[in-house]
Amino acid sequence: MAAVRTGVRDRIASRAGLMALCGVLALVLAASIVVAVGLGAAVIGPPDTARYLWAALTGGTIEAAEASTYQIVWQIRTPRVLLAALVGAGLSAVGVAIQAIVRNALADPFVLGVSSGASVGAVGVSVTGGLAGLGVYAMSAGAFAGALAASFLVYLAALGRGTLSPLRLVLTGVAMSLGFQALMSVIVYFAPDGEASSMILYWTMGGFGAASWGALPVVAAVVLPGVVVLHRYGRVLDALALGDETAASLGIGPDRHRRILLLLVSLTTGAMVAVSGAIGFVGLVMPHLVRMLVGAVHARVLAVAPLAGAIFMVWVDLASRTVVAPRELPLGAITALVGVPVFIGLMRRRAYSFGGR
């Protein structure tokens, strides 16, 4: 079996093999989106779903009797499914990058306290009524501001004598995360009602129930360029993963590039957390699964991981809204139920070295 896996990975390692794999995953993603849009409380077959989507994209017409079904497909489900794909892709790409930046196989997009900072921002806006002028987007804006503030504080605290070491980043991120969680506890304690508690539960478990066409373009404008830029930094991430001395010997300034990448992953993660909450395990497990398939070269991993993460998140979101319908399961609960056994299985595999082949 090990020889078979090695042969498959070697074929994928070629440019043609990698492009073929990405093409297959793109087709699977497109099919998954159509199926997920059609499934729910009202089941709509894939042919009708595809017809409604085509009519919406091309300005086509539909029968008057189909208007309500069309609204379900285009106005309610499509932005939610697309947001799920977008967040899944972003979390997977950021997970790959952050594991290289801090040289830690257990790192995920939230290791720098971004999720805790976003939760404080969202809950603070909800309790105080701040940013009311933004209407339904007030909590998302507060979460994004909180995420960026958390990243900035972690950066300042971790910066020592002009250098930004991976160990200091991780330790500072963990400490700041605990501090933000304590601040959330204080906000909840003094909140006049139970709204803050429910808000914290939402941001810590994640969900796409608030997805809309108004928010989707804004998130896409941050996440998609972020994924593309991270892919272009593949060689830099390879060097950073090998250590600062190796990176410097290759002509890559580790501190300068680590600052740039930290800003990029903070912006991307903040945008995702602002609309979905903190969805765990995707950015932790997906990079390792993809490395098992394509190897440890970051340019290859970052070509496949976003597609794989998008497919996974589309199906996780579908399960969250259909398994116990009409109620919704928190996304974080489903990703944990899947991610924990997968991660334990990875640790028990002798053939896999975390962060490498």
mmCIF file of C-alpha atoms in Angstrom:
data_model
loop_
_atom_site.group_PDB
_atom_site.id
_atom_site.type_symbol
_atom_site.label_atom_id
_atom_site.label_comp_id
_atom_site.label_asym_id
_atom_site.label_seq_id
_atom_site.Cartn_x
_atom_site.Cartn_y
_atom_site.Cartn_z
ATOM 1 C CA MET A 1 0.000 0.000 0.000
ATOM 2 C CA ALA A 2 2.840 2.375 0.811
ATOM 3 C CA ALA A 3 4.316 1.776 -2.646
ATOM 4 C CA VAL A 4 0.931 2.485 -4.255
ATOM 5 C CA ARG A 5 0.548 5.744 -2.323
ATOM 6 C CA THR A 6 4.062 6.785 -3.289
ATOM 7 C CA GLY A 7 3.356 6.078 -6.954
ATOM 8 C CA VAL A 8 0.151 8.100 -6.874
ATOM 9 C CA ARG A 9 1.910 10.993 -5.175
ATOM 10 C CA ASP A 10 4.756 10.930 -7.697
ATOM 11 C CA ARG A 11 2.300 11.111 -10.601
ATOM 12 C CA ILE A 12 0.496 14.030 -8.976
ATOM 13 C CA ALA A 13 3.830 15.750 -8.386
ATOM 14 C CA SER A 14 4.178 16.346 -12.117
ATOM 15 C CA ARG A 15 2.670 19.533 -13.485
ATOM 16 C CA ALA A 16 0.214 17.668 -15.686
ATOM 17 C CA GLY A 17 -0.834 15.413 -12.824
ATOM 18 C CA LEU A 18 -1.378 18.361 -10.513
ATOM 19 C CA MET A 19 -3.446 20.209 -13.109
ATOM 20 C CA ALA A 20 -5.526 17.094 -13.709
ATOM 21 C CA LEU A 21 -6.160 16.699 -9.984
ATOM 22 C CA CYS A 22 -7.164 20.356 -9.655
ATOM 23 C CA GLY A 23 -9.485 19.984 -12.641
ATOM 24 C CA VAL A 24 -11.183 16.960 -11.115
ATOM 25 C CA LEU A 25 -11.582 18.723 -7.772
ATOM 26 C CA ALA A 26 -13.025 21.789 -9.509
ATOM 27 C CA LEU A 27 -15.637 19.614 -11.218
ATOM 28 C CA VAL A 28 -16.437 17.891 -7.927
ATOM 29 C CA LEU A 29 -16.806 21.291 -6.280
ATOM 30 C CA ALA A 30 -19.179 22.534 -8.987
ATOM 31 C CA ALA A 31 -21.282 19.380 -8.700
ATOM 32 C CA SER A 32 -21.272 19.623 -4.903
ATOM 33 C CA ILE A 33 -22.499 23.219 -5.064
ATOM 34 C CA VAL A 34 -25.398 22.288 -7.363
ATOM 35 C CA VAL A 35 -26.395 19.331 -5.164
ATOM 36 C CA ALA A 36 -26.082 21.332 -1.936
ATOM 37 C CA VAL A 37 -28.172 24.203 -3.326
ATOM 38 C CA GLY A 38 -30.927 21.749 -4.252
ATOM 39 C CA LEU A 39 -31.096 19.913 -0.935
ATOM 40 C CA GLY A 40 -32.869 21.184 2.162
ATOM 41 C CA ALA A 41 -36.363 21.374 3.604
ATOM 42 C CA ALA A 42 -37.621 21.677 0.017
ATOM 43 C CA VAL A 43 -35.745 19.204 -2.171
ATOM 44 C CA ILE A 44 -35.009 20.422 -5.694
ATOM 45 C CA GLY A 45 -33.500 18.076 -8.246
ATOM 46 C CA PRO A 46 -30.061 18.857 -9.752
ATOM 47 C CA PRO A 47 -31.478 19.506 -13.266
ATOM 48 C CA ASP A 48 -33.957 22.085 -11.946
ATOM 49 C CA THR A 49 -31.331 23.586 -9.651
ATOM 50 C CA ALA A 50 -28.905 23.972 -12.549
ATOM 51 C CA ARG A 51 -31.680 25.503 -14.668
ATOM 52 C CA TYR A 52 -32.539 28.082 -11.999
ATOM 53 C CA LEU A 53 -28.873 28.957 -11.505
ATOM 54 C CA TRP A 54 -28.378 29.339 -15.241
ATOM 55 C CA ALA A 55 -31.436 31.566 -15.490
ATOM 56 C CA ALA A 56 -30.131 33.758 -12.681
ATOM 57 C CA LEU A 57 -26.662 34.048 -14.215
ATOM 58 C CA THR A 58 -27.810 34.699 -17.765
ATOM 59 C CA GLY A 59 -30.960 36.715 -17.086
ATOM 60 C CA GLY A 60 -33.201 33.953 -18.393
ATOM 61 C CA THR A 61 -36.899 33.531 -17.629
ATOM 62 C CA ILE A 62 -38.778 30.985 -15.539
ATOM 63 C CA GLU A 63 -42.440 30.115 -15.144
ATOM 64 C CA ALA A 64 -44.470 32.194 -12.684
ATOM 65 C CA ALA A 65 -45.371 29.041 -10.748
ATOM 66 C CA GLU A 66 -41.655 28.444 -10.115
ATOM 67 C CA ALA A 67 -40.975 31.879 -8.622
ATOM 68 C CA SER A 68 -40.985 30.739 -4.981
ATOM 69 C CA THR A 69 -38.697 27.787 -5.724
ATOM 70 C CA TYR A 70 -36.383 30.066 -7.684
ATOM 71 C CA GLN A 71 -36.188 32.447 -4.712
ATOM 72 C CA ILE A 72 -35.225 29.572 -2.415
ATOM 73 C CA VAL A 73 -32.464 28.509 -4.788
ATOM 74 C CA TRP A 74 -31.019 31.885 -5.700
ATOM 75 C CA GLN A 75 -31.690 34.192 -2.756
ATOM 76 C CA ILE A 76 -31.369 31.812 0.195
ATOM 77 C CA ARG A 77 -29.311 28.747 -0.602
ATOM 78 C CA THR A 78 -26.874 29.883 -3.285
ATOM 79 C CA PRO A 79 -25.140 32.637 -1.265
ATOM 80 C CA ARG A 80 -24.912 30.289 1.707
ATOM 81 C CA VAL A 81 -23.354 27.440 -0.278
ATOM 82 C CA LEU A 82 -20.948 29.790 -2.064
ATOM 83 C CA LEU A 83 -19.930 31.308 1.266
ATOM 84 C CA ALA A 84 -19.302 27.814 2.639
ATOM 85 C CA ALA A 85 -17.062 27.014 -0.323
ATOM 86 C CA LEU A 86 -15.242 30.323 0.049
ATOM 87 C CA VAL A 87 -14.604 29.892 3.774
ATOM 88 C CA GLY A 88 -13.548 26.270 3.354
ATOM 89 C CA ALA A 89 -11.032 27.260 0.685
ATOM 90 C CA GLY A 90 -9.719 30.156 2.753
ATOM 91 C CA LEU A 91 -9.348 28.188 5.981
ATOM 92 C CA SER A 92 -7.454 25.411 4.226
ATOM 93 C CA ALA A 93 -5.061 27.820 2.489
ATOM 94 C CA VAL A 94 -4.447 29.862 5.627
ATOM 95 C CA GLY A 95 -3.909 26.663 7.613
ATOM 96 C CA VAL A 96 -1.163 25.620 5.204
ATOM 97 C CA ALA A 97 0.493 29.022 5.455
ATOM 98 C CA ILE A 98 0.306 29.421 9.219
ATOM 99 C CA GLN A 99 1.814 25.984 9.834
ATOM 100 C CA ALA A 100 4.817 27.044 7.760
ATOM 101 C CA ILE A 101 5.026 30.538 9.266
ATOM 102 C CA VAL A 102 5.217 29.278 12.859
ATOM 103 C CA ARG A 103 6.775 25.891 11.978
ATOM 104 C CA ASN A 104 4.192 24.049 14.027
ATOM 105 C CA ALA A 105 2.134 21.131 12.723
ATOM 106 C CA LEU A 106 -0.590 21.845 15.300
ATOM 107 C CA ALA A 107 -1.144 25.430 14.174
ATOM 108 C CA ASP A 108 -4.418 26.475 12.587
ATOM 109 C CA PRO A 109 -5.810 29.829 11.351
ATOM 110 C CA PHE A 110 -6.943 30.719 14.878
ATOM 111 C CA VAL A 111 -3.670 30.079 16.720
ATOM 112 C CA LEU A 112 -2.900 33.815 16.828
ATOM 113 C CA GLY A 113 -6.031 34.692 18.783
ATOM 114 C CA VAL A 114 -8.001 35.865 15.756
ATOM 115 C CA SER A 115 -11.168 33.946 16.620
ATOM 116 C CA SER A 116 -11.195 35.135 20.235
ATOM 117 C CA GLY A 117 -10.643 38.729 19.152
ATOM 118 C CA ALA A 118 -13.445 38.437 16.603
ATOM 119 C CA SER A 119 -15.764 37.045 19.253
ATOM 120 C CA VAL A 120 -15.020 39.976 21.558
ATOM 121 C CA GLY A 121 -15.700 42.420 18.728
ATOM 122 C CA ALA A 122 -18.983 40.772 17.739
ATOM 123 C CA VAL A 123 -20.260 40.418 21.274
ATOM 124 C CA GLY A 124 -19.165 43.946 22.160
ATOM 125 C CA VAL A 125 -21.122 45.383 19.233
ATOM 126 C CA SER A 126 -24.138 43.250 20.098
ATOM 127 C CA VAL A 127 -24.205 44.341 23.732
ATOM 128 C CA THR A 128 -23.346 48.018 23.301
ATOM 129 C CA GLY A 129 -25.208 48.638 20.066
ATOM 130 C CA GLY A 130 -22.097 50.063 18.436
ATOM 131 C CA LEU A 131 -21.760 50.410 14.661
ATOM 132 C CA ALA A 132 -25.540 50.546 14.460
ATOM 133 C CA GLY A 133 -25.261 52.548 11.259
ATOM 134 C CA LEU A 134 -24.084 49.401 9.462
ATOM 135 C CA GLY A 135 -27.381 47.643 10.136
ATOM 136 C CA VAL A 136 -27.282 43.870 9.755
ATOM 137 C CA TYR A 137 -23.554 44.020 9.032
ATOM 138 C CA ALA A 138 -22.677 45.653 12.374
ATOM 139 C CA MET A 139 -21.689 42.427 14.139
ATOM 140 C CA SER A 140 -19.629 41.229 11.182
ATOM 141 C CA ALA A 141 -17.819 44.569 11.091
ATOM 142 C CA GLY A 142 -17.202 44.366 14.829
ATOM 143 C CA ALA A 143 -15.874 40.831 14.481
ATOM 144 C CA PHE A 144 -13.540 41.845 11.661
ATOM 145 C CA ALA A 145 -12.238 44.793 13.684
ATOM 146 C CA GLY A 146 -11.739 42.567 16.714
ATOM 147 C CA ALA A 147 -9.860 39.983 14.658
ATOM 148 C CA LEU A 148 -7.502 42.590 13.225
ATOM 149 C CA ALA A 149 -6.976 44.163 16.655
ATOM 150 C CA ALA A 150 -6.104 40.761 18.119
ATOM 151 C CA SER A 151 -3.601 40.079 15.329
ATOM 152 C CA PHE A 152 -2.004 43.503 15.796
ATOM 153 C CA LEU A 153 -1.649 43.000 19.548
ATOM 154 C CA VAL A 154 -0.136 39.543 19.056
ATOM 155 C CA TYR A 155 2.324 40.989 16.562
ATOM 156 C CA LEU A 156 3.401 43.779 18.922
ATOM 157 C CA ALA A 157 3.709 41.447 21.905
ATOM 158 C CA ALA A 158 5.625 38.792 19.958
ATOM 159 C CA LEU A 159 8.046 41.253 18.383
ATOM 160 C CA GLY A 160 11.317 40.949 20.242
ATOM 161 C CA ARG A 161 14.422 43.012 19.387
ATOM 162 C CA GLY A 162 13.145 43.526 15.866
ATOM 163 C CA THR A 163 12.662 39.813 15.170
ATOM 164 C CA LEU A 164 9.487 37.753 14.947
ATOM 165 C CA SER A 165 10.267 34.197 15.980
ATOM 166 C CA PRO A 166 7.729 31.384 15.375
ATOM 167 C CA LEU A 167 7.807 30.248 19.003
ATOM 168 C CA ARG A 168 7.065 33.737 20.330
ATOM 169 C CA LEU A 169 4.189 34.058 17.865
ATOM 170 C CA VAL A 170 2.570 30.818 19.006
ATOM 171 C CA LEU A 171 3.035 31.453 22.719
ATOM 172 C CA THR A 172 1.824 35.043 22.441
ATOM 173 C CA GLY A 173 -1.171 33.971 20.359
ATOM 174 C CA VAL A 174 -2.213 31.371 22.931
ATOM 175 C CA ALA A 175 -1.814 33.851 25.800
ATOM 176 C CA MET A 176 -3.767 36.564 23.982
ATOM 177 C CA SER A 177 -6.497 34.097 23.113
ATOM 178 C CA LEU A 178 -6.954 33.261 26.782
ATOM 179 C CA GLY A 179 -7.024 36.965 27.586
ATOM 180 C CA PHE A 180 -9.747 37.654 25.016
ATOM 181 C CA GLN A 181 -11.764 34.735 26.334
ATOM 182 C CA ALA A 182 -11.564 36.248 29.810
ATOM 183 C CA LEU A 183 -12.729 39.575 28.398
ATOM 184 C CA MET A 184 -15.677 37.821 26.765
ATOM 185 C CA SER A 185 -16.589 36.308 30.124
ATOM 186 C CA VAL A 186 -16.663 39.776 31.670
ATOM 187 C CA ILE A 187 -18.881 41.104 28.857
ATOM 188 C CA VAL A 188 -21.293 38.208 29.286
ATOM 189 C CA TYR A 189 -21.369 38.660 33.055
ATOM 190 C CA PHE A 190 -22.415 42.300 32.797
ATOM 191 C CA ALA A 191 -24.689 41.885 29.769
ATOM 192 C CA PRO A 192 -28.302 42.884 30.492
ATOM 193 C CA ASP A 193 -29.745 39.720 28.910
ATOM 194 C CA GLY A 194 -28.711 36.392 27.478
ATOM 195 C CA GLU A 195 -28.022 37.750 23.986
ATOM 196 C CA ALA A 196 -24.273 37.849 24.543
ATOM 197 C CA SER A 197 -24.187 34.174 25.573
ATOM 198 C CA SER A 198 -25.948 33.069 22.406
ATOM 199 C CA MET A 199 -23.659 35.282 20.343
ATOM 200 C CA ILE A 200 -20.551 33.727 21.866
ATOM 201 C CA LEU A 201 -21.912 30.261 21.133
ATOM 202 C CA TYR A 202 -22.427 31.253 17.490
ATOM 203 C CA TRP A 203 -18.951 32.691 17.039
ATOM 204 C CA THR A 204 -17.225 29.788 18.754
ATOM 205 C CA MET A 205 -19.076 27.051 16.834
ATOM 206 C CA GLY A 206 -19.577 28.756 13.465
ATOM 207 C CA GLY A 207 -22.408 28.847 10.959
ATOM 208 C CA PHE A 208 -23.531 30.290 7.634
ATOM 209 C CA GLY A 209 -27.082 31.166 8.603
ATOM 210 C CA ALA A 210 -26.433 34.878 8.075
ATOM 211 C CA ALA A 211 -25.101 34.459 4.527
ATOM 212 C CA SER A 212 -26.414 36.950 1.982
ATOM 213 C CA TRP A 213 -25.587 38.352 -1.421
ATOM 214 C CA GLY A 214 -24.646 41.618 0.255
ATOM 215 C CA ALA A 215 -21.856 40.095 2.363
ATOM 216 C CA LEU A 216 -20.548 37.524 -0.117
ATOM 217 C CA PRO A 217 -18.739 39.907 -2.536
ATOM 218 C CA VAL A 218 -16.962 41.669 0.327
ATOM 219 C CA VAL A 219 -15.651 38.401 1.758
ATOM 220 C CA ALA A 220 -14.707 37.116 -1.696
ATOM 221 C CA ALA A 221 -12.777 40.323 -2.392
ATOM 222 C CA VAL A 222 -10.554 39.551 0.619
ATOM 223 C CA VAL A 223 -10.355 35.755 0.662
ATOM 224 C CA LEU A 224 -9.836 34.952 -3.023
ATOM 225 C CA PRO A 225 -6.892 37.352 -3.525
ATOM 226 C CA GLY A 226 -5.495 36.106 -0.225
ATOM 227 C CA VAL A 227 -5.518 32.505 -1.450
ATOM 228 C CA VAL A 228 -3.889 33.516 -4.744
ATOM 229 C CA VAL A 229 -1.132 35.512 -3.031
ATOM 230 C CA LEU A 230 -0.429 32.681 -0.582
ATOM 231 C CA HIS A 231 0.029 30.336 -3.534
ATOM 232 C CA ARG A 232 2.536 32.752 -5.057
ATOM 233 C CA TYR A 233 4.433 32.672 -1.758
ATOM 234 C CA GLY A 234 4.884 28.902 -2.032
ATOM 235 C CA ARG A 235 8.678 29.063 -2.351
ATOM 236 C CA VAL A 236 8.917 31.443 0.618
ATOM 237 C CA LEU A 237 6.778 29.122 2.728
ATOM 238 C CA ASP A 238 9.022 26.194 1.768
ATOM 239 C CA ALA A 239 12.009 28.132 3.052
ATOM 240 C CA LEU A 240 10.309 29.307 6.257
ATOM 241 C CA ALA A 241 9.228 25.745 7.049
ATOM 242 C CA LEU A 242 12.887 24.676 6.925
ATOM 243 C CA GLY A 243 14.008 27.303 9.444
ATOM 244 C CA ASP A 244 15.169 30.901 9.465
ATOM 245 C CA GLU A 245 18.826 30.057 8.836
ATOM 246 C CA THR A 246 17.960 28.005 5.772
ATOM 247 C CA ALA A 247 15.629 30.733 4.510
ATOM 248 C CA ALA A 248 18.357 33.367 4.936
ATOM 249 C CA SER A 249 20.870 31.177 3.084
ATOM 250 C CA LEU A 250 18.406 31.035 0.170
ATOM 251 C CA GLY A 251 18.192 34.828 0.045
ATOM 252 C CA ILE A 252 14.788 35.026 1.752
ATOM 253 C CA GLY A 253 14.490 37.405 4.704
ATOM 254 C CA PRO A 254 12.466 35.380 7.243
ATOM 255 C CA ASP A 255 11.334 38.275 9.434
ATOM 256 C CA ARG A 256 10.246 40.497 6.544
ATOM 257 C CA HIS A 257 8.297 37.754 4.813
ATOM 258 C CA ARG A 258 6.827 36.528 8.085
ATOM 259 C CA ARG A 259 5.438 40.026 8.733
ATOM 260 C CA ILE A 260 3.905 40.189 5.256
ATOM 261 C CA LEU A 261 2.391 36.738 5.563
ATOM 262 C CA LEU A 262 1.120 37.457 9.059
ATOM 263 C CA LEU A 263 -0.723 40.524 7.764
ATOM 264 C CA LEU A 264 -2.149 38.532 4.873
ATOM 265 C CA VAL A 265 -3.394 35.603 6.958
ATOM 266 C CA SER A 266 -4.819 37.984 9.568
ATOM 267 C CA LEU A 267 -6.855 39.887 6.972
ATOM 268 C CA THR A 268 -8.067 36.685 5.330
ATOM 269 C CA THR A 269 -8.942 34.958 8.585
ATOM 270 C CA GLY A 270 -10.622 38.055 9.964
ATOM 271 C CA ALA A 271 -12.856 38.321 6.902
ATOM 272 C CA MET A 272 -13.888 34.678 7.204
ATOM 273 C CA VAL A 273 -14.510 34.735 10.941
ATOM 274 C CA ALA A 274 -16.583 37.906 10.550
ATOM 275 C CA VAL A 275 -19.203 36.063 8.485
ATOM 276 C CA SER A 276 -18.950 32.476 9.711
ATOM 277 C CA GLY A 277 -17.563 32.449 13.223
ATOM 278 C CA ALA A 278 -14.662 30.207 14.218
ATOM 279 C CA ILE A 279 -14.907 26.862 12.425
ATOM 280 C CA GLY A 280 -12.254 24.580 13.834
ATOM 281 C CA PHE A 281 -10.253 21.647 12.448
ATOM 282 C CA VAL A 282 -10.586 22.589 8.759
ATOM 283 C CA GLY A 283 -7.426 24.679 8.738
ATOM 284 C CA LEU A 284 -5.671 22.141 10.959
ATOM 285 C CA VAL A 285 -6.467 18.802 9.327
ATOM 286 C CA MET A 286 -6.956 19.663 5.653
ATOM 287 C CA PRO A 287 -3.318 20.761 5.072
ATOM 288 C CA HIS A 288 -2.052 17.431 6.425
ATOM 289 C CA LEU A 289 -4.469 15.392 4.324
ATOM 290 C CA VAL A 290 -3.421 17.253 1.182
ATOM 291 C CA ARG A 291 0.275 16.842 1.990
ATOM 292 C CA MET A 292 -0.259 13.101 2.168
ATOM 293 C CA LEU A 293 -1.547 13.241 -1.391
ATOM 294 C CA VAL A 294 0.736 15.756 -3.124
ATOM 295 C CA GLY A 295 3.809 16.012 -0.888
ATOM 296 C CA ALA A 296 5.168 18.877 1.185
ATOM 297 C CA VAL A 297 5.975 21.457 -1.537
ATOM 298 C CA HIS A 298 3.764 24.401 -0.662
ATOM 299 C CA ALA A 299 3.027 25.464 -4.239
ATOM 300 C CA ARG A 300 1.378 22.074 -4.826
ATOM 301 C CA VAL A 301 -0.332 21.978 -1.448
ATOM 302 C CA LEU A 302 -1.772 25.470 -1.925
ATOM 303 C CA ALA A 303 -3.086 24.512 -5.355
ATOM 304 C CA VAL A 304 -5.066 21.555 -3.998
ATOM 305 C CA ALA A 305 -5.943 22.480 -0.398
ATOM 306 C CA PRO A 306 -8.387 25.336 -1.227
ATOM 307 C CA LEU A 307 -10.390 23.119 -3.574
ATOM 308 C CA ALA A 308 -10.433 20.234 -1.113
ATOM 309 C CA GLY A 309 -11.403 22.535 1.742
ATOM 310 C CA ALA A 310 -14.197 24.110 -0.295
ATOM 311 C CA ILE A 311 -15.683 20.703 -1.146
ATOM 312 C CA PHE A 312 -15.462 19.579 2.458
ATOM 313 C CA MET A 313 -17.109 22.720 3.822
ATOM 314 C CA VAL A 314 -19.977 22.590 1.313
ATOM 315 C CA TRP A 315 -20.892 19.095 2.494
ATOM 316 C CA VAL A 316 -20.398 19.971 6.165
ATOM 317 C CA ASP A 317 -22.793 22.909 5.786
ATOM 318 C CA LEU A 318 -25.287 20.667 3.994
ATOM 319 C CA ALA A 319 -25.135 18.182 6.862
ATOM 320 C CA SER A 320 -25.535 20.945 9.443
ATOM 321 C CA ARG A 321 -28.859 22.118 7.974
ATOM 322 C CA THR A 322 -30.352 18.755 6.990
ATOM 323 C CA VAL A 323 -29.391 16.161 9.616
ATOM 324 C CA VAL A 324 -31.670 17.536 12.357
ATOM 325 C CA ALA A 325 -33.851 19.841 10.212
ATOM 326 C CA PRO A 326 -35.467 22.270 10.811
ATOM 327 C CA ARG A 327 -32.779 22.961 13.426
ATOM 328 C CA GLU A 328 -29.149 23.471 12.447
ATOM 329 C CA LEU A 329 -26.131 21.766 13.925
ATOM 330 C CA PRO A 330 -23.155 24.036 14.666
ATOM 331 C CA LEU A 331 -20.528 23.644 11.966
ATOM 332 C CA GLY A 332 -17.746 23.419 14.524
ATOM 333 C CA ALA A 333 -19.376 20.364 16.075
ATOM 334 C CA ILE A 334 -19.456 18.533 12.737
ATOM 335 C CA THR A 335 -15.901 19.470 11.740
ATOM 336 C CA ALA A 336 -14.690 18.327 15.166
ATOM 337 C CA LEU A 337 -16.526 15.007 14.871
ATOM 338 C CA VAL A 338 -14.808 14.463 11.529
ATOM 339 C CA GLY A 339 -11.497 16.120 12.330
ATOM 340 C CA VAL A 340 -10.674 14.423 15.641
ATOM 341 C CA PRO A 341 -10.665 10.819 14.343
ATOM 342 C CA VAL A 342 -8.883 11.893 11.150
ATOM 343 C CA PHE A 343 -6.208 13.706 13.118
ATOM 344 C CA ILE A 344 -5.731 10.783 15.486
ATOM 345 C CA GLY A 345 -5.477 8.494 12.480
ATOM 346 C CA LEU A 346 -2.780 10.732 11.006
ATOM 347 C CA MET A 347 -0.795 10.620 14.233
ATOM 348 C CA ARG A 348 -0.932 6.823 14.268
ATOM 349 C CA ARG A 349 0.344 6.503 10.705
ATOM 350 C CA ARG A 350 4.040 5.684 10.758
ATOM 351 C CA ALA A 351 4.409 6.662 7.103
ATOM 352 C CA TYR A 352 3.362 10.265 7.680
ATOM 353 C CA SER A 353 5.561 12.930 9.235
ATOM 354 C CA PHE A 354 3.585 16.017 10.224
ATOM 355 C CA GLY A 355 4.454 18.913 7.986
ATOM 356 C CA GLY A 356 6.368 16.694 5.590
ATOM 357 C CA ARG A 357 5.926 13.520 3.608
#
